[in-house]
Tab-separated table of C-alpha atoms and ligand atoms in Angstrom:
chain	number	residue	atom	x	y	z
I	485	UNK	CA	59.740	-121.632	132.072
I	486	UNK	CA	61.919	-123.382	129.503
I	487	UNK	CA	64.059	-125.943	130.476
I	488	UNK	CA	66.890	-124.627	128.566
I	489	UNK	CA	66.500	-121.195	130.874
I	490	UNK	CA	67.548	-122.666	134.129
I	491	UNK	CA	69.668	-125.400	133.468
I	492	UNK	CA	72.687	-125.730	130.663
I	493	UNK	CA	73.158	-127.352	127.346
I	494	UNK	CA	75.771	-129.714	128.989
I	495	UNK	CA	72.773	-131.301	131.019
I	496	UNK	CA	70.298	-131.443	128.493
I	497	UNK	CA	72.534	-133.603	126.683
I	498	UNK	CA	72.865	-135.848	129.322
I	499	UNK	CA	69.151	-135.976	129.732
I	500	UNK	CA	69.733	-136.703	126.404
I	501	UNK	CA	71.996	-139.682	126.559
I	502	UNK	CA	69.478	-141.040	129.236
I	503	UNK	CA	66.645	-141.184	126.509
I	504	UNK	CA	68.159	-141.970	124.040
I	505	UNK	CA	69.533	-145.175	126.018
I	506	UNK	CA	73.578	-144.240	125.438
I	507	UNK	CA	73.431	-144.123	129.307
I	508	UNK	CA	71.775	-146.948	130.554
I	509	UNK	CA	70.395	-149.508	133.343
I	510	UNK	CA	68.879	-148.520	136.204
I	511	UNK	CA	72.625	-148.435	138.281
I	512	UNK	CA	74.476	-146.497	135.461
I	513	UNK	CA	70.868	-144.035	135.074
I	514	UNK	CA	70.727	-143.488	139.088
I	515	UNK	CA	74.321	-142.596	138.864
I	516	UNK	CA	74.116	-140.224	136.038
I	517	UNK	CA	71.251	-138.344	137.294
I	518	UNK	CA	72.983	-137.872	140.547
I	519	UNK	CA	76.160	-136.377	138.504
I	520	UNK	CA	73.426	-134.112	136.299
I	521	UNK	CA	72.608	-132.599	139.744
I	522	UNK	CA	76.198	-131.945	140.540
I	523	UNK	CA	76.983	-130.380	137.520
I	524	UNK	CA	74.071	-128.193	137.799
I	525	UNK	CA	75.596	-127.009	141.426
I	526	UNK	CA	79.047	-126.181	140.025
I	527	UNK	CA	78.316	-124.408	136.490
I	528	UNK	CA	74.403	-122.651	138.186
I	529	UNK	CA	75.027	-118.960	137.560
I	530	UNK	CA	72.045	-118.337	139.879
I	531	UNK	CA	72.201	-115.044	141.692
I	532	UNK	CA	70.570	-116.327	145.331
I	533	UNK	CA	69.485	-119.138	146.794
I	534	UNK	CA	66.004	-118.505	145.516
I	535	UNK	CA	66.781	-118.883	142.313
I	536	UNK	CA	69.350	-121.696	142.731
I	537	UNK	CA	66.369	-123.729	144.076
I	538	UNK	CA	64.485	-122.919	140.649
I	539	UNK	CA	67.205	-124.265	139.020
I	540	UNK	CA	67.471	-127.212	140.598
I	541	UNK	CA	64.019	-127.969	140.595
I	542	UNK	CA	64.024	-127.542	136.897
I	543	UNK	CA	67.282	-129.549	136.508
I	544	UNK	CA	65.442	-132.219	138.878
I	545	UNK	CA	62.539	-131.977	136.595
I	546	UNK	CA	64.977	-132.193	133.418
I	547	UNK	CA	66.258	-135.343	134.686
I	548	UNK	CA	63.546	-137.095	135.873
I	549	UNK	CA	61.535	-137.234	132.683
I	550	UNK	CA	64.274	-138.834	130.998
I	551	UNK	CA	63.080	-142.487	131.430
I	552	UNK	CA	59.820	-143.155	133.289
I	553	UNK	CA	60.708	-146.949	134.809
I	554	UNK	CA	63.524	-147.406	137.223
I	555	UNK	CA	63.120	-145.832	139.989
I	556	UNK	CA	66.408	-145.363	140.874
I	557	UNK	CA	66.455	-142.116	138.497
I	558	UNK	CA	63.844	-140.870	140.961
I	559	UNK	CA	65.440	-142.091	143.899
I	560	UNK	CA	69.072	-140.775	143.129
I	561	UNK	CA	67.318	-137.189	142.613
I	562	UNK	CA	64.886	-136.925	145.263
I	563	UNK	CA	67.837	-138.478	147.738
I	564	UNK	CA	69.684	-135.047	146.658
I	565	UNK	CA	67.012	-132.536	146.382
I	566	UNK	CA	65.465	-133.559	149.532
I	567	UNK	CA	68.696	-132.534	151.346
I	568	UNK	CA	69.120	-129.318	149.690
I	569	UNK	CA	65.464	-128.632	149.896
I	570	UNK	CA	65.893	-128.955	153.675
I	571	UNK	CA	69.254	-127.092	154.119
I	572	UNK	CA	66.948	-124.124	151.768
I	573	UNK	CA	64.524	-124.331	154.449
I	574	UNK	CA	67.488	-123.627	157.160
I	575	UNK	CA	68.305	-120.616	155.742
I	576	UNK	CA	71.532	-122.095	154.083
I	577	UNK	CA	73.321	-119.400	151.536
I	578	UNK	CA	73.710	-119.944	148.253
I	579	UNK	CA	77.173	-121.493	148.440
I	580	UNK	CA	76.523	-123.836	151.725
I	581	UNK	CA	73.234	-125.449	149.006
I	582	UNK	CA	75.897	-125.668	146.193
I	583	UNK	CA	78.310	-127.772	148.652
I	584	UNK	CA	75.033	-129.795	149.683
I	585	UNK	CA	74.144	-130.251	146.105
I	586	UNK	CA	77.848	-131.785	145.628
I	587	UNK	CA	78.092	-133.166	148.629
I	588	UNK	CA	74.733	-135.570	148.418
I	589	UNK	CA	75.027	-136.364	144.437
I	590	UNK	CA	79.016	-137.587	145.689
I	591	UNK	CA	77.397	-139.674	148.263
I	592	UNK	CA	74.836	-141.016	146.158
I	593	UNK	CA	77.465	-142.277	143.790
I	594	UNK	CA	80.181	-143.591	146.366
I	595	UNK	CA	76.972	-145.459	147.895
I	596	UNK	CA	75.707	-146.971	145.083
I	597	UNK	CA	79.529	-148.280	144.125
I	598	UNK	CA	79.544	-149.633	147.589
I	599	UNK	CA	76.177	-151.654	147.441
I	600	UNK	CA	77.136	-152.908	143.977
I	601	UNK	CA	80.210	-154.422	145.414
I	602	UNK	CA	78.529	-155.779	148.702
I	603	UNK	CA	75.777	-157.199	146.552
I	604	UNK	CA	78.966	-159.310	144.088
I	605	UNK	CA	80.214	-160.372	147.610
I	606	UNK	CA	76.643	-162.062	149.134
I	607	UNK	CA	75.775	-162.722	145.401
I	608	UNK	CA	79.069	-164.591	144.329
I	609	UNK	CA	78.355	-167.081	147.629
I	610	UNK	CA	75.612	-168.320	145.948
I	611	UNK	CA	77.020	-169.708	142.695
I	612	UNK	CA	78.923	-173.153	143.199
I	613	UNK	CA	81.149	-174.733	140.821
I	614	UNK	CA	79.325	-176.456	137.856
I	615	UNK	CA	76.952	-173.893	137.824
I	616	UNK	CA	75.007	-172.790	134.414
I	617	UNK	CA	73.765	-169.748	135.228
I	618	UNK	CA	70.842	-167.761	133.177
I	619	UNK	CA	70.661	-164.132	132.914
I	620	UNK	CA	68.695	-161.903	130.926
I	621	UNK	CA	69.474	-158.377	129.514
I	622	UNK	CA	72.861	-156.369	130.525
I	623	UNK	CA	72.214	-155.861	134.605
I	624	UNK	CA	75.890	-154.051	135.790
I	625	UNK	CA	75.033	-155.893	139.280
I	626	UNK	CA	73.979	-158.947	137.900
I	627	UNK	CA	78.087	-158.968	135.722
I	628	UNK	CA	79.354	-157.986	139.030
I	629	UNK	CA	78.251	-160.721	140.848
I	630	UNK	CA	79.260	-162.869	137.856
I	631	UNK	CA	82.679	-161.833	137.894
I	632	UNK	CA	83.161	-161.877	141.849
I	633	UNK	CA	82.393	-165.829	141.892
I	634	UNK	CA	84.624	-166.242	139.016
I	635	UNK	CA	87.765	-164.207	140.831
I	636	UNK	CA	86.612	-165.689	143.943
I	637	UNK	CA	87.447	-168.893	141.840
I	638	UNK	CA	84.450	-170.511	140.989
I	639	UNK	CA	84.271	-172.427	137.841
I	640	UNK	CA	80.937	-171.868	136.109
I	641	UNK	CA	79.180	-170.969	132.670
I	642	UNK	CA	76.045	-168.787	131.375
I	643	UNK	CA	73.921	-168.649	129.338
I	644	UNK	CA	72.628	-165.223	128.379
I	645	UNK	CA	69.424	-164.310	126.172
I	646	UNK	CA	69.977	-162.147	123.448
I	647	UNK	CA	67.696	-159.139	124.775
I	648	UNK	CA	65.494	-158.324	121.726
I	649	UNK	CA	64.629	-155.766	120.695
I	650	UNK	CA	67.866	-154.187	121.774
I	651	UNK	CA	70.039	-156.984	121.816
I	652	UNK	CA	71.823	-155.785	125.313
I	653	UNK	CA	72.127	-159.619	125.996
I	654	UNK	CA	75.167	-159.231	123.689
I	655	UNK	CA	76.817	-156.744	125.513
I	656	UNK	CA	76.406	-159.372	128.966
I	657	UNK	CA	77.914	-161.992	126.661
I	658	UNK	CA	80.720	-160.326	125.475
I	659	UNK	CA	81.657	-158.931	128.716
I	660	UNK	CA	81.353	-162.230	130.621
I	661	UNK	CA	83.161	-163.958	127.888
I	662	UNK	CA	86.575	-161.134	127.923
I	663	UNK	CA	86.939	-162.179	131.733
I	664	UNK	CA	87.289	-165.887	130.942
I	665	UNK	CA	83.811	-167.491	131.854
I	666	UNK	CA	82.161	-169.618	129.012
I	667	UNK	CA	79.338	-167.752	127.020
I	668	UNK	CA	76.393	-168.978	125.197
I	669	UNK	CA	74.072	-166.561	123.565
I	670	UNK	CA	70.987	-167.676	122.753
I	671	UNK	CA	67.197	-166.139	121.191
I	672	UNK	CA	64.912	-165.204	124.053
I	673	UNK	CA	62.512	-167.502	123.035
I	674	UNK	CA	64.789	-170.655	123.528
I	675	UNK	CA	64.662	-169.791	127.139
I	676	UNK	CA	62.158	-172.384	128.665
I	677	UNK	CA	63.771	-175.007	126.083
I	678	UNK	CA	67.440	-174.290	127.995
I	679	UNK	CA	66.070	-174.280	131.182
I	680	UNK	CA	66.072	-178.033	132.426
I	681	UNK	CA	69.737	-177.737	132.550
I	682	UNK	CA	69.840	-174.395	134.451
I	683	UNK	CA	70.819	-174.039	138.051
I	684	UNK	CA	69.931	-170.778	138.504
I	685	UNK	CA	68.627	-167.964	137.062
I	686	UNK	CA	70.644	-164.331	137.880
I	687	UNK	CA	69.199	-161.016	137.354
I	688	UNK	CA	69.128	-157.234	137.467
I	689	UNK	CA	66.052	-155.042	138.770
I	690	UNK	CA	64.790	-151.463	137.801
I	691	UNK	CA	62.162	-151.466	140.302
I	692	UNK	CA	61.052	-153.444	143.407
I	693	UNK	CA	58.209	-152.755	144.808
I	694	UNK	CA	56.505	-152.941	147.905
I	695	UNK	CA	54.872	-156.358	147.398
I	696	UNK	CA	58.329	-157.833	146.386
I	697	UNK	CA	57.787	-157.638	142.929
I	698	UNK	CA	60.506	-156.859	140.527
I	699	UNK	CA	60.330	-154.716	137.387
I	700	UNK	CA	63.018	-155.338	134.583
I	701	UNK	CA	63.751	-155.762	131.157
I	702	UNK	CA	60.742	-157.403	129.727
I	703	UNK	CA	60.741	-161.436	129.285
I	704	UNK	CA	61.807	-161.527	132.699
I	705	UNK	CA	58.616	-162.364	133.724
I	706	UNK	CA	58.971	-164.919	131.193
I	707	UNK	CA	62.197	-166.501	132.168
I	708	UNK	CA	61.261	-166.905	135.579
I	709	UNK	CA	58.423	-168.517	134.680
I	710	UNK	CA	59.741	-171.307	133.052
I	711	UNK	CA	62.368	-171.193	135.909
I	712	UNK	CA	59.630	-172.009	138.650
I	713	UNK	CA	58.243	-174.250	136.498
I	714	UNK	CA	62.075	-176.154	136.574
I	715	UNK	CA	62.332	-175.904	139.738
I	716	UNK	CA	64.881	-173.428	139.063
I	717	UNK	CA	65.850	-170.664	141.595
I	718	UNK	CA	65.336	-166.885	140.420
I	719	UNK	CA	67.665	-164.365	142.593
I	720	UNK	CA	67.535	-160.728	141.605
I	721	UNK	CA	70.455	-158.631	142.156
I	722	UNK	CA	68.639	-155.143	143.146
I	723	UNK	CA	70.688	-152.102	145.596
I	724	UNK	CA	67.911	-150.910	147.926
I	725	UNK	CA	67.864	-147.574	145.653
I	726	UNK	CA	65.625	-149.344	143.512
I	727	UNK	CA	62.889	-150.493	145.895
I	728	UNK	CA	59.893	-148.010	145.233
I	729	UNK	CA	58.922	-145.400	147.689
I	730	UNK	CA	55.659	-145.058	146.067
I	731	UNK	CA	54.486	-148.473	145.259
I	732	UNK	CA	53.774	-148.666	149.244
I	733	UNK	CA	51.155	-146.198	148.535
I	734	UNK	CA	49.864	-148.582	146.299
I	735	UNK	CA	51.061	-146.674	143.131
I	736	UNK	CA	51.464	-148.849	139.855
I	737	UNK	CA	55.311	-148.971	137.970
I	738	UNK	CA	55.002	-147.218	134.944
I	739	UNK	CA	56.219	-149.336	132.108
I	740	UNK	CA	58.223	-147.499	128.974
I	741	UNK	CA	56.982	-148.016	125.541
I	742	UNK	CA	59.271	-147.636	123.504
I	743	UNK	CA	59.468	-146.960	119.933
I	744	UNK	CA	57.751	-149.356	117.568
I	745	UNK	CA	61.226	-148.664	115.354
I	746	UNK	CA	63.445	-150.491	117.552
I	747	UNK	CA	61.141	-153.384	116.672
I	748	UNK	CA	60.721	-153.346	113.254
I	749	UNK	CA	63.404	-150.838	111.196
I	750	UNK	CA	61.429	-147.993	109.990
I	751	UNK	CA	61.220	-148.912	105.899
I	752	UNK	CA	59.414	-152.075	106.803
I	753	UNK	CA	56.987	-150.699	108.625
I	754	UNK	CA	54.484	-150.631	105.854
I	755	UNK	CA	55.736	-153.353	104.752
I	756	UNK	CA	53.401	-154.777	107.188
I	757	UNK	CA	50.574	-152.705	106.290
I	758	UNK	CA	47.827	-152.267	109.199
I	759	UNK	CA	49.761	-154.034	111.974
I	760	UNK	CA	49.903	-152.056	115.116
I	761	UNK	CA	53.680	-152.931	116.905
I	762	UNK	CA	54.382	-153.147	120.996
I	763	UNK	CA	57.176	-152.624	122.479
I	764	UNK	CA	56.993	-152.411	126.379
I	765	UNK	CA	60.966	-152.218	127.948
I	766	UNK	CA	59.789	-153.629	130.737
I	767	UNK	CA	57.801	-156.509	132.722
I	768	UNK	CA	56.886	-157.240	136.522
I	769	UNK	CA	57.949	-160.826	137.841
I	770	UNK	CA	55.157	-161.626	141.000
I	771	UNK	CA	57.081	-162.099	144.297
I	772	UNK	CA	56.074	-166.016	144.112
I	773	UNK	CA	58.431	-166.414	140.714
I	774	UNK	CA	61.697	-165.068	142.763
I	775	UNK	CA	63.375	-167.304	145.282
I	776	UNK	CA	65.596	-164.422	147.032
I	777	UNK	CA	66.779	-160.467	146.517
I	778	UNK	CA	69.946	-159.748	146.704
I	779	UNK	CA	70.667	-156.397	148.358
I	780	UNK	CA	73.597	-154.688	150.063
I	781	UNK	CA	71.580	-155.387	153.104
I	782	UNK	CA	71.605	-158.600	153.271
I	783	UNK	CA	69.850	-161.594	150.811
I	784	UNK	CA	65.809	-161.094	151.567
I	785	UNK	CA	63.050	-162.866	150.385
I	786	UNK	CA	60.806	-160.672	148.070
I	787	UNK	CA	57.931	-160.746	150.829
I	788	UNK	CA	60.557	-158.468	152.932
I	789	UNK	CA	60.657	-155.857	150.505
I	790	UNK	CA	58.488	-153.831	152.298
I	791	UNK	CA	60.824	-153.745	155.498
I	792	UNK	CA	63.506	-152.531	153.043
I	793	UNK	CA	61.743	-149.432	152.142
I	794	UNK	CA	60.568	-148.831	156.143
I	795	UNK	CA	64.463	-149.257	157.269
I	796	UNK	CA	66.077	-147.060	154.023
I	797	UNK	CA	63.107	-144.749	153.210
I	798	UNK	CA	62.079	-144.100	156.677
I	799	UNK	CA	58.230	-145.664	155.999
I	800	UNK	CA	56.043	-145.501	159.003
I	801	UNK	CA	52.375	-146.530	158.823
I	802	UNK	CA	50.470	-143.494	158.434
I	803	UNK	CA	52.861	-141.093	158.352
I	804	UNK	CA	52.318	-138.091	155.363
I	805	UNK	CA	56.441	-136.896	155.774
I	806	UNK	CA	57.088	-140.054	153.877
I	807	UNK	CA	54.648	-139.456	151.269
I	808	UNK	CA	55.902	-135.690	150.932
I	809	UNK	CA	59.482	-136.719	150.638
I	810	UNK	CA	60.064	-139.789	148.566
I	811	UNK	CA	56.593	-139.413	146.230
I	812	UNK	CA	55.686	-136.081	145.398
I	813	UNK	CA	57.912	-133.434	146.738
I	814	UNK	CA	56.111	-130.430	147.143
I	815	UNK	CA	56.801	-127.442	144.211
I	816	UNK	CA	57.625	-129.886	141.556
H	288	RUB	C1	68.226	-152.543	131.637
H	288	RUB	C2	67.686	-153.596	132.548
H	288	RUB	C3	68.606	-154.099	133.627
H	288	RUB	C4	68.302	-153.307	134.914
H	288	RUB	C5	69.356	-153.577	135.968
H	288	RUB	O1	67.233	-151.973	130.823
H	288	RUB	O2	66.545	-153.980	132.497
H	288	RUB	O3	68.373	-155.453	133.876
H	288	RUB	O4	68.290	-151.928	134.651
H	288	RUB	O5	70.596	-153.099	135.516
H	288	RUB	P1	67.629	-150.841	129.766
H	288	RUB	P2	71.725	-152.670	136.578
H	288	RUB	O6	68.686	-151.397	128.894
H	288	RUB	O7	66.342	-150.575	129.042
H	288	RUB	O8	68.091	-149.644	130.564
H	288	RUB	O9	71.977	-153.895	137.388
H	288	RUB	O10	72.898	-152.264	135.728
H	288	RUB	O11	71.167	-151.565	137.383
């Protein structure tokens, strides 16, 4: 069935907006898929419950294909159609799985606010006066943090990279720089040459997975490289909605390609004549390159990432439910 049957212009275009990157990292993306579900709940004309599930399936479906990388897209949705799913299966009516539908994509939302803020707090501890701090891309958690040391009246400065080939390292700067704390940009590549004078390194995460690794914008990897090779501590600012499910299973991250255009502007592209162009979004930094991960649950080494997703994902060894649930809900 076409996805324009089941579900309404209004969230195409947010799908939309996801793609297209106008909505962006992984926080902002979990969010907005969890408000794509609730606006499918309050404008579905669906006659019964039956079909109200189609729906939401296909809005589910809609949403998720979107942007294959952080997992908190996934997360966000499967948190709110595995709740409706279940209230289906308890006979709910049609207008008690509209109020769950609401009802989990609000919760979503309020949580995600909340572990954002908790994460600034046990971040912001962390950063001592004198500090230069590195970051890399435009992380909302990784700003948050930023700014809580600063009101909580720490005195320190940043360095940010400029994020090619999107340049969202601009967007850190600027917004870092309106709140008062002192801004360099620099060229990703002049990352290892800063680092000597770096005390630590601060960063967002689309993905952790089970083995502690984290999955973000790419040159991460990179950066915290030369930071281990400083002696300079990595932390990695990362809500437990974007610890992977399915990476326990042993399932790889996929990583986005993106368009060779954001590279090199389309007219030059022959320019070059028979020169094939890369652009992955996104790298994995090994557990051994990050010193801590900072969650709303506490700060945890990477190595603990795995007791993350058994506490919030309900993982028990051998148990299918979890599989069912969190990796490949059944009927989509
Ligand atoms: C953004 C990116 C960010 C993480 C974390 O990539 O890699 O570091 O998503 O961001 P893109 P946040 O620009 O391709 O979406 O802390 O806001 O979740």
């Amino acid at each position: 069935m076409g996805a324009g049957f089941l579900v309404d212009v209004e969230l195409l275009r947010l799908a939309e907006d996801i793609k297209l990157m106008r909505i962006r990292g992984a926080a902002e993306i979990g969010r907005a898929a969890a408000s794509g579900m609730k606006h499918y709940a309050l404008s579905s004309k669906a006659p019964d419950a039956a079909s109200y599930i189609d729906g939401l399936n296909e809005a589910y479906r809609v949403l998720l294909n979107t942007r294959p990388t952080a997992v908190s897209l996934a997360n966000s949705l499967n948190y709110i159609r595995h709740r409706v799913l279940k209230a289906h299966k308890e006979g709910a009516t049609l207008e008690v799985l509209r109020q769950v539908t609401v009802e989990a994509s609000d919760a979503f939302v309020a949580t995600s606010y909340s572990a954002v803020k908790r994460i600034s707090e046990f971040g912001a501890r962390r950063i001592r006066n004198g500090d230069l701090i590195m970051t890399h891309c435009n992380s909302s958690v990784a700003i948050s943090t930023l700014l809580e040391a600063k009101r909580s009246g720490k005195e320190f400065s940043v360095i940010a990279t400029e994020t090619r080939p999107r340049f969202q390292g601009r967007i850190t700067a600027k917004e870092l720089a309106e709140k008062g704390i002192p801004v360099t940009l620099i060229v990703d590549s002049a990352a290892r040459y800063f680092m000597p004078k770096v005390d630590k390194v601060v960063v967002g995460s689309d993905v952790v997975t089970a083995n502690g690794a984290v999955v973000n914008k790419i040159g991460t990897s990179l950066i915290a490289l030369a930071a281990k090779e400083a002696r300079v501590r990595v932390y990695v600012c990362a809500e437990t909605y974007k610890f992977s499910p399915s990476t326990v299973m042993g399932e790889l991250v996929e990583i986005e390609e993106r368009p060779p255009t954001e590279v090199v502007p389309e007219e030059e592209i022959p320019l070059l004549g028979n020169v094939r162009i890369a652009n992955p979004a996104f790298d994995v930094t090994p557990a051994e390159m990050i010193d801590a991960i900072i969650t709303e649950r506490g700060v945890i080494p990477p190595q603990a990432a795995i007791l993350i997703l058994m506490e919030e994902f309900g993982y028990r060894i051998g148990e299918e439910y979890f599989g069912k649930v969190f990796v490949e809900e059944e009927g989509v």
